[in-house]
Coordinates of N, CA and C in Angstrom, one line a residue:
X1 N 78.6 120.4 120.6 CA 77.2 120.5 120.2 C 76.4 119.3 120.5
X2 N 76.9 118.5 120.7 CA 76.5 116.8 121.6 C 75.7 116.4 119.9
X3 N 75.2 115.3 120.4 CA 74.9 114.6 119.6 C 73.6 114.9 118.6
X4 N 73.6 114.9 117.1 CA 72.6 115.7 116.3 C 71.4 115.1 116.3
X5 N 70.3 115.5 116.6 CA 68.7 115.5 116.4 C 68.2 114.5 115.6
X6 N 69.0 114.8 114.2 CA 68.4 114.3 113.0 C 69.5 114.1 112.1
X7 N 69.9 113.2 111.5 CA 71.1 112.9 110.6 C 70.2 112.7 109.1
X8 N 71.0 112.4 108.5 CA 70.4 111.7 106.7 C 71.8 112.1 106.4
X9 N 71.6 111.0 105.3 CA 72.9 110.8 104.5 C 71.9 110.0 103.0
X10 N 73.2 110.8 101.7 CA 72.3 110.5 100.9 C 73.1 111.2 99.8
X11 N 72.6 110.3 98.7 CA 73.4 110.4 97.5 C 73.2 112.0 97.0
X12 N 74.1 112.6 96.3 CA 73.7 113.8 96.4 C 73.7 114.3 94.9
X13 N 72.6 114.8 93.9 CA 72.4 115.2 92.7 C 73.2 116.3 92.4
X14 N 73.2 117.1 93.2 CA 74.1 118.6 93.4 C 75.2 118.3 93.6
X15 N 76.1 117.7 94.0 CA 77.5 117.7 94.3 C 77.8 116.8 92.7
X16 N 77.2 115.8 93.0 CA 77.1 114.9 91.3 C 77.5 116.5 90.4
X17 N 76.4 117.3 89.7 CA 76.5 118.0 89.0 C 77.5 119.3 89.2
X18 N 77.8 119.4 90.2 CA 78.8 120.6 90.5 C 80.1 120.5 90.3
X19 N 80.4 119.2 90.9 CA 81.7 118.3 90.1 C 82.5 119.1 91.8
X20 N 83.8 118.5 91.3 CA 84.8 118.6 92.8 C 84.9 119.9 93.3
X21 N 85.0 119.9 94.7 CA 85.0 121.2 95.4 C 86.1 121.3 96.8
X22 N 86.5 122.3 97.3 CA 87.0 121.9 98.4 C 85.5 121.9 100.1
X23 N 84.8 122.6 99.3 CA 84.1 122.8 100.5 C 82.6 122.6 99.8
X24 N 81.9 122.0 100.8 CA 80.7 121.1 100.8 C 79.8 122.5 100.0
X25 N 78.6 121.5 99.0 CA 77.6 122.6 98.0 C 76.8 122.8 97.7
X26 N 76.1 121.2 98.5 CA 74.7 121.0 98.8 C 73.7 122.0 99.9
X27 N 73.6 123.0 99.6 CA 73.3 124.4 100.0 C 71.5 124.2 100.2
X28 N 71.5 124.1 98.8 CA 69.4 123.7 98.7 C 69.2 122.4 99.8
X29 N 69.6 121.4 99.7 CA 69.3 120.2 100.3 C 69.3 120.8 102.0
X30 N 70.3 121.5 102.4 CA 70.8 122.0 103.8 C 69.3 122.8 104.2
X31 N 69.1 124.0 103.1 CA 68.1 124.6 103.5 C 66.7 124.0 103.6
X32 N 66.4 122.8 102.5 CA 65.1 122.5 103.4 C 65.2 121.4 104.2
X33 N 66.3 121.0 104.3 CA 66.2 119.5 105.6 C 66.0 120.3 106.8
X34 N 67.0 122.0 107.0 CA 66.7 123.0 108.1 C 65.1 122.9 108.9
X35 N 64.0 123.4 107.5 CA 63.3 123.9 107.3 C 62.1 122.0 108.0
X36 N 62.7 121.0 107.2 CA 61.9 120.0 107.7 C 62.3 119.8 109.4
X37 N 63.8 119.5 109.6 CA 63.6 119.7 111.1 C 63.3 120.3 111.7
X38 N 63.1 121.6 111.9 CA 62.3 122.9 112.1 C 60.9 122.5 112.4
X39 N 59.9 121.7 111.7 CA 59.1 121.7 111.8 C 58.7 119.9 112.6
X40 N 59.5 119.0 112.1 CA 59.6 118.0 113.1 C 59.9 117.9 114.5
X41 N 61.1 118.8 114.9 CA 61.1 119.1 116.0 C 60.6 119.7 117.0
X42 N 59.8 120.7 116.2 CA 59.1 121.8 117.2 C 59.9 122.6 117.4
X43 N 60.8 122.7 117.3 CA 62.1 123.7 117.5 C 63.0 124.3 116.9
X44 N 63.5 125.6 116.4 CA 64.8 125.7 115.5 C 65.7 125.2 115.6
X45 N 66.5 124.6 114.1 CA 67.2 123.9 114.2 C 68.3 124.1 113.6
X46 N 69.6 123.6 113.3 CA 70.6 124.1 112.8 C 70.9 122.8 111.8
X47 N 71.3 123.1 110.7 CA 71.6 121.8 110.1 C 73.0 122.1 109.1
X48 N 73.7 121.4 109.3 CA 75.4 121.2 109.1 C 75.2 120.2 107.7
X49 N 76.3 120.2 106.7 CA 76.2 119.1 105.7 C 77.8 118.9 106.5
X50 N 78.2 117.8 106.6 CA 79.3 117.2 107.9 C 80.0 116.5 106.4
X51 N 79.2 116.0 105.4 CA 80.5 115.7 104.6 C 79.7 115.9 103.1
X52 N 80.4 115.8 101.7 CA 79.9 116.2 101.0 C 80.4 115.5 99.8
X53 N 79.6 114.9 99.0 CA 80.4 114.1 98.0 C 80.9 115.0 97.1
X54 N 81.1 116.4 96.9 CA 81.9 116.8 96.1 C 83.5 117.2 96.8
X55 N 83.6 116.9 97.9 CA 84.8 117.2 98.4 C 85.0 115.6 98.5
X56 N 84.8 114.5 97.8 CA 85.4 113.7 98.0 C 85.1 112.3 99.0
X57 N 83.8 112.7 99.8 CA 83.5 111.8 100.3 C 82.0 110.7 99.6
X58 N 82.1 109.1 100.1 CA 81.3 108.7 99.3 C 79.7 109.2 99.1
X59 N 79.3 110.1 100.1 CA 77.6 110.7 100.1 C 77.9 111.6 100.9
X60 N 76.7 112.0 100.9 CA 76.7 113.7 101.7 C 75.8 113.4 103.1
X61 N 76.5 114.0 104.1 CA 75.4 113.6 105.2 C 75.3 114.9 105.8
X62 N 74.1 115.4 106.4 CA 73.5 116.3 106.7 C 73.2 116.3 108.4
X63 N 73.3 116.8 109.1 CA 73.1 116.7 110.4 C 72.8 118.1 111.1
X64 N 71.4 117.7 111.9 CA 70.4 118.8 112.7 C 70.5 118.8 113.9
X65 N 70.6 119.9 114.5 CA 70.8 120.0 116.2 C 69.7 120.9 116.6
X66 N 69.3 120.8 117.4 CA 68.4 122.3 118.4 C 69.1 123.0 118.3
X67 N 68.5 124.2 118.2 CA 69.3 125.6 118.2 C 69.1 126.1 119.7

């Protein structure tokens, strides 16, 4: 998928409150970062949470590619 558009990484309220998971949960945050690259880019975009502080990693990082 080469290299993503748009990254953020960022402490994450949702995984805080959801508590441990095996698989990432920040679902709202995905949907509008989508929705802001989408409109940053000019272009549809796909946006992945690549790690997730409820599975264990120290922040959640979010990454957008062209669709």
């Amino acid at each position: 998928l080469g290299v993503p558009a748009l990254r953020v990484e960022t402490s994450e309220a949702f995984a805080e409150a959801y508590g441990a998971s095996a698989v990432p949960v920040c679902h709202l945050t995905r949907g509008v970062l989508k929705s802001l690259a989408t409109l940053t880019l000019g272009r549809p975009a796909r946006v992945v949470e690549a790690q997730c502080a409820a599975t264990g990693a120290d922040h959640c990082r979010f990454e957008a590619r062209l669709e």
